[in-house]
Short mmCIF file of C-alpha atoms in Angstrom, two decimals:
data_model
loop_
_atom_site.label_atom_id
_atom_site.label_comp_id
_atom_site.label_asym_id
_atom_site.label_seq_id
_atom_site.Cartn_x
_atom_site.Cartn_y
_atom_site.Cartn_z
CA MET J 7 87.18 96.09 72.25
CA ASN J 8 85.34 99.28 73.23
CA LEU J 9 87.34 102.34 74.17
CA ILE J 10 86.92 103.89 77.56
CA GLY J 11 86.54 107.73 77.75
CA LYS J 12 88.83 109.96 79.84
CA LYS J 13 86.12 110.65 82.47
CA GLU J 14 85.35 106.98 82.90
CA PHE J 15 89.10 106.10 83.09
CA SER J 16 89.62 108.80 85.73
CA SER J 17 86.77 107.58 87.87
CA MET J 18 87.96 103.93 87.68
CA LEU J 19 91.42 105.04 88.93
CA ILE J 20 89.93 107.25 91.66
CA THR J 21 87.86 104.30 92.91
CA LEU J 22 90.90 101.95 92.89
CA MET J 23 93.13 104.33 94.81
CA SER J 24 90.49 105.70 97.20
CA VAL J 25 88.96 102.35 98.42
CA LYS J 26 91.87 101.59 100.70
CA LEU J 27 91.52 105.05 102.16
CA LEU J 28 88.07 104.20 103.33
CA LEU J 29 89.12 100.98 105.02
CA SER J 30 92.18 100.39 107.21
CA TYR J 31 94.89 102.29 105.24
CA PRO J 32 94.66 105.60 107.25
CA LEU J 33 95.71 103.60 110.32
CA ASN J 34 99.08 102.89 108.71
CA LEU J 35 99.53 106.62 108.10
CA ILE J 36 98.52 107.54 111.67
CA LYS J 37 100.95 105.02 113.13
CA ASN J 38 103.75 106.39 111.15
CA SER J 39 103.10 110.17 111.36
CA GLY J 40 100.60 110.54 114.22
CA ASN J 41 97.99 113.12 113.59
CA ALA J 42 100.26 114.64 110.96
CA ALA J 43 99.21 111.89 108.54
CA TRP J 44 97.48 114.49 106.48
CA ILE J 45 100.85 116.23 105.83
CA GLN J 46 102.32 112.83 104.91
CA MET J 47 99.45 112.43 102.47
CA ILE J 48 100.25 115.76 100.79
CA PHE J 49 103.83 114.92 100.52
CA VAL J 50 103.39 111.43 98.97
CA THR J 51 100.78 112.82 96.60
CA LEU J 52 103.25 115.43 95.32
CA ILE J 53 105.98 112.65 94.96
CA CYS J 54 103.55 110.47 93.07
CA LEU J 55 102.74 113.21 90.66
CA LEU J 56 106.41 113.79 89.99
CA ILE J 57 107.01 109.96 89.47
CA PHE J 58 104.00 109.74 87.14
CA LYS J 59 105.20 112.64 85.13
CA VAL J 60 108.63 111.08 84.70
CA THR J 61 107.32 107.59 83.81
CA THR J 62 104.69 108.78 81.35
CA MET J 63 107.43 110.64 79.43
CA LEU J 64 108.72 107.16 78.35
CA TYR J 65 105.34 106.44 76.62
CA GLU J 66 104.58 107.78 73.17
CA LYS J 67 102.09 105.02 72.04
CA LYS J 68 99.35 102.98 73.73
CA ILE J 69 101.69 100.16 74.63
CA ASN J 70 101.62 98.72 78.15
CA ILE J 71 104.67 97.59 80.03
CA ILE J 72 104.39 93.89 79.19
CA GLU J 73 104.26 94.61 75.44
CA LEU J 74 107.04 97.12 75.81
CA ALA J 75 109.15 94.36 77.50
CA GLY J 76 108.40 92.09 74.58
CA ILE J 77 109.51 94.74 72.06
CA HIS J 78 112.75 95.72 73.76
CA GLY J 79 113.59 92.21 75.14
CA ASN J 80 112.82 88.51 74.31
CA ARG J 81 110.06 86.23 75.31
CA ALA J 82 111.75 85.45 78.68
CA VAL J 83 111.85 89.13 79.57
CA ARG J 84 108.13 89.53 78.69
CA ILE J 85 107.28 86.56 80.91
CA ILE J 86 109.26 87.86 83.79
CA VAL J 87 107.69 91.31 83.52
CA GLY J 88 104.33 89.73 83.26
CA LEU J 89 104.82 87.67 86.41
CA LEU J 90 106.03 90.75 88.30
CA ILE J 91 102.91 92.68 87.24
CA PHE J 92 100.70 89.79 88.18
CA ILE J 93 102.33 89.74 91.67
CA ALA J 94 101.91 93.44 92.14
CA LEU J 95 98.20 93.23 91.03
CA PHE J 96 97.56 90.21 93.37
CA LEU J 97 99.21 91.98 96.35
CA ASN J 98 97.10 95.14 95.71
CA MET J 99 93.89 93.18 95.51
CA VAL J 100 94.62 90.97 98.62
CA SER J 101 95.43 94.14 100.70
CA VAL J 102 91.85 95.31 100.13
CA MET J 103 89.87 92.17 99.88
CA ARG J 104 91.38 90.73 103.01
CA ILE J 105 90.04 93.52 105.30
CA PHE J 106 86.63 93.82 103.63
CA PRO J 107 84.90 90.73 105.03
CA GLU J 108 86.01 91.66 108.48
CA SER J 109 84.58 95.16 108.13
CA VAL J 110 81.23 93.71 106.89
CA LYS J 111 81.10 91.31 109.91
CA ILE J 112 81.91 94.06 112.33
CA VAL J 113 79.45 96.57 111.02
CA LEU J 114 76.52 94.68 109.47
CA LEU J 115 76.63 90.92 110.03
CA PRO J 116 78.20 90.09 113.41
CA ASP J 117 76.43 86.70 113.56
CA VAL J 118 77.34 85.55 110.10
CA GLU J 119 80.49 83.38 109.56
CA THR J 120 83.39 85.16 107.92
CA ASP J 121 83.73 82.28 105.38
CA ILE J 122 80.20 82.93 104.09
CA ILE J 123 80.86 86.57 103.68
CA ILE J 124 84.12 85.77 101.78
CA GLY J 125 82.29 83.26 99.53
CA VAL J 126 79.48 85.77 98.59
CA CYS J 127 82.08 88.51 97.97
CA THR J 128 84.22 86.22 95.81
CA LEU J 129 81.26 85.12 93.78
CA THR J 130 80.08 88.58 93.15
CA VAL J 131 83.50 89.73 92.08
CA PHE J 132 83.93 86.83 89.67
CA ILE J 133 80.49 87.45 88.08
CA GLY J 134 81.37 91.10 87.67
CA ALA J 135 84.70 90.16 85.92
CA MET J 136 82.85 87.88 83.46
CA LEU J 137 80.67 90.76 82.50
CA GLY J 138 83.73 92.68 81.26
CA ILE J 139 85.74 95.68 82.12
CA GLU J 140 83.56 98.11 80.22
CA SER J 141 80.47 97.22 82.30
CA ALA J 142 82.42 97.69 85.56
CA VAL J 143 83.87 101.10 84.44
CA ARG J 144 80.46 102.43 83.37
CA ILE J 145 78.78 101.32 86.60
CA ASN J 146 81.64 102.90 88.56
CA TYR J 147 81.29 106.18 86.54
CA ILE J 148 77.62 106.34 87.55
CA PHE J 149 78.14 105.39 91.19
CA LEU J 150 81.23 107.41 92.03
CA PRO J 151 79.59 110.85 92.13
CA ILE J 152 77.06 109.51 94.61
CA CYS J 153 79.99 108.40 96.80
CA GLY J 154 81.50 111.85 96.47
CA ILE J 155 78.27 113.60 97.66
CA LEU J 156 77.87 111.26 100.57
CA LEU J 157 81.59 111.79 101.58
CA ALA J 158 81.09 115.56 101.45
CA ALA J 159 77.90 115.29 103.52
CA PHE J 160 79.71 112.98 106.01
CA LEU J 161 82.60 115.49 106.49
CA LEU J 162 80.08 118.36 107.06
CA LEU J 163 78.03 116.41 109.66
CA LEU J 164 81.22 115.79 111.64
CA LEU J 165 81.96 119.49 111.97
CA PRO J 166 80.69 119.76 115.63
CA TYR J 167 83.32 117.14 116.66
CA TYR J 168 86.40 118.84 115.11
CA LYS J 169 88.95 120.07 117.66
CA ILE J 170 91.88 121.94 116.17
CA GLU J 171 94.16 121.18 119.14
CA ASN J 172 94.07 117.50 118.26
CA ILE J 173 96.43 117.93 115.33
CA LEU J 174 99.10 119.48 117.48
CA PRO J 175 102.08 119.13 117.44
CA LEU J 176 101.89 120.02 113.72
CA LEU J 177 104.54 117.58 112.68
CA GLY J 178 103.09 114.72 114.66
CA ASN J 179 105.71 112.02 115.17
CA GLY J 180 108.38 114.20 113.59
CA GLY J 181 109.64 115.30 110.20
CA THR J 182 111.78 112.09 109.79
CA ASN J 183 108.70 109.97 109.95
CA ILE J 184 106.79 112.15 107.62
CA PHE J 185 109.29 112.88 104.91
CA LEU J 186 111.61 109.75 105.11
CA LYS J 187 109.67 106.84 106.49
CA GLY J 188 106.57 108.44 105.03
CA ILE J 189 107.69 107.49 101.47
CA SER J 190 106.07 104.14 102.17
CA GLY J 191 102.72 106.00 101.91
CA LEU J 192 103.19 105.94 98.13
CA SER J 193 101.64 102.50 98.27
CA VAL J 194 98.19 104.25 98.36
CA PHE J 195 98.76 105.11 94.65
CA SER J 196 100.09 101.68 93.63
CA ASP J 197 96.84 101.05 91.72
CA ILE J 198 97.99 103.54 89.11
CA ILE J 199 99.65 100.47 87.49
CA VAL J 200 96.12 99.61 86.19
CA LEU J 201 96.37 102.67 83.85
CA ASN J 202 99.41 101.09 82.30
CA ILE J 203 97.85 97.65 81.88
CA LEU J 204 94.72 99.06 80.31
CA LEU J 205 96.38 101.59 78.06
CA ALA J 206 94.90 99.94 74.96
CA TYR J 207 91.40 100.97 76.24
CA SER J 208 92.17 104.58 76.23
CA LYS J 209 91.50 106.75 73.13
CA ASN J 210 95.02 108.05 73.10
CA ILE J 211 98.08 108.43 75.27
CA ARG J 212 97.30 112.01 76.12
CA GLU J 213 93.88 111.10 77.56
CA ALA J 214 95.48 108.39 79.55
CA ARG J 215 97.95 110.78 81.05
CA ASP J 216 95.22 113.31 81.91
CA SER J 217 93.26 110.56 83.60
CA GLY J 218 96.18 109.59 85.66
CA TYR J 219 96.92 113.05 86.83
CA ARG J 220 93.28 113.74 87.74
CA ALA J 221 92.96 110.46 89.62
CA ILE J 222 96.16 111.08 91.67
CA ILE J 223 95.09 114.62 92.60
CA ILE J 224 91.55 113.65 93.59
CA SER J 225 92.57 110.53 95.48
CA GLY J 226 95.28 112.44 97.23
CA THR J 227 92.77 115.06 98.28
CA VAL J 228 90.42 112.32 99.67
CA GLY J 229 93.41 110.89 101.69
CA VAL J 230 94.30 114.36 103.03
CA LEU J 231 90.66 115.13 103.97
CA THR J 232 90.00 111.79 105.68
CA THR J 233 93.17 111.75 107.66
CA LEU J 234 92.80 115.36 108.68
CA VAL J 235 89.19 114.92 109.84
CA TYR J 236 90.19 111.76 111.68
CA GLY J 237 93.01 113.64 113.42
CA LEU J 238 90.74 116.54 114.22
CA ILE J 239 88.32 114.19 115.99
CA TYR J 240 90.71 111.85 117.87
CA PRO J 241 93.92 113.05 119.54
CA TYR J 242 97.17 110.96 119.11
CA PRO J 243 97.83 108.29 120.33
CA VAL J 244 94.08 107.43 120.72
CA SER J 245 93.83 107.80 117.02
CA GLU J 246 96.05 104.75 116.36
CA ASN J 247 93.85 102.38 118.41
CA PHE J 248 91.02 101.74 115.85
CA VAL J 249 91.39 99.17 113.16
CA LEU J 250 88.89 100.89 110.85
CA PRO J 251 89.35 104.62 111.36
CA ILE J 252 86.69 105.95 108.93
CA TYR J 253 84.09 103.43 110.35
CA GLN J 254 84.89 104.70 113.80
CA ILE J 255 84.06 108.28 112.95
CA THR J 256 80.96 107.36 111.06
CA ARG J 257 79.61 105.90 114.25
CA MET J 258 79.53 109.38 115.73
CA ILE J 259 76.86 110.77 113.37
CA ASN J 260 73.29 110.52 114.66
CA LEU J 261 70.81 112.35 112.39
CA SER J 262 67.69 111.41 114.26
CA SER J 263 66.04 108.64 116.22
CA PHE J 264 64.96 107.12 112.92
CA PHE J 265 68.38 107.24 111.34
CA ASN J 266 71.16 106.64 113.75
CA ARG J 267 73.20 104.01 111.86
CA PHE J 268 75.09 106.20 109.49
CA GLU J 269 77.92 103.68 109.45
CA ALA J 270 75.60 101.05 107.86
CA LEU J 271 74.97 103.39 104.94
CA PHE J 272 78.71 103.91 104.63
CA GLN J 273 79.34 100.18 104.71
CA PHE J 274 76.94 99.94 101.73
CA ILE J 275 79.12 102.46 99.87
CA TRP J 276 82.29 100.50 100.86
CA SER J 277 80.77 97.31 99.59
CA ILE J 278 79.93 98.54 96.10
CA LEU J 279 83.31 100.21 95.68
CA VAL J 280 85.11 97.07 96.95
CA PHE J 281 83.10 94.94 94.59
CA LEU J 282 84.04 97.09 91.72
CA TYR J 283 87.65 97.15 92.88
CA GLY J 284 87.75 93.36 92.94
CA THR J 285 85.97 93.01 89.55
CA ILE J 286 88.55 95.22 87.76
CA TYR J 287 91.46 93.35 89.35
CA VAL J 288 90.12 89.86 88.64
CA TYR J 289 89.42 90.96 85.00
CA MET J 290 92.97 92.03 84.55
#
């Protein structure tokens, strides 16, 4: 088993947590908090950092939660914990993989049957999983900075469409929705469980913790920026009418008569990230 470096581990976790923020997840935040979804993202990011700090204090060695259950319990406890982890991983993967074929059909392949898209996606993911976690993580490490550059360019190109009045009232649907019901937004960070499962691949527990902190902060920042930009462009309640919020605003970018399908480029980025996401989950 080859060890995974801290930077590669961080980039993997950033991808896993950020993918849903580029698909339909911002819609859930908007429906709950209105155009104050960016404040909800700041709130849940801080809560997640606190939870992560508390939970990582329990770990002194590179032992994942299933092995830990086996040490402190019996075989039955280990099996139960393993099943619960499997269910959590399965639900995470389904939440992303379910919406992806629909987005491909909407953006790129409107005349292709959804079943064909699902079949190709499934085959690609399983082939990737067979190549091993190390290959997926290293490809992701190379590809993620490209995604970051494109995302930054994307946010800058949208500057002419920002309207500050669109995020008023500042607390959107109210403080109760943001700070009480908004706790549900922690699900965006649910992929942090991957860090626990793959602890054995890290060099040491300290590097694993650092990777987790870095991934939560960067993914939270991506969430804040995407929800804020979306809110600056579309006033509430118009902003809750689009199934794929990020796709909707990519359609507004028109660089020239030769390149007026920026959303197609963004779909390419989504596709690679989703394939990496699915590969890592199927491997686990």
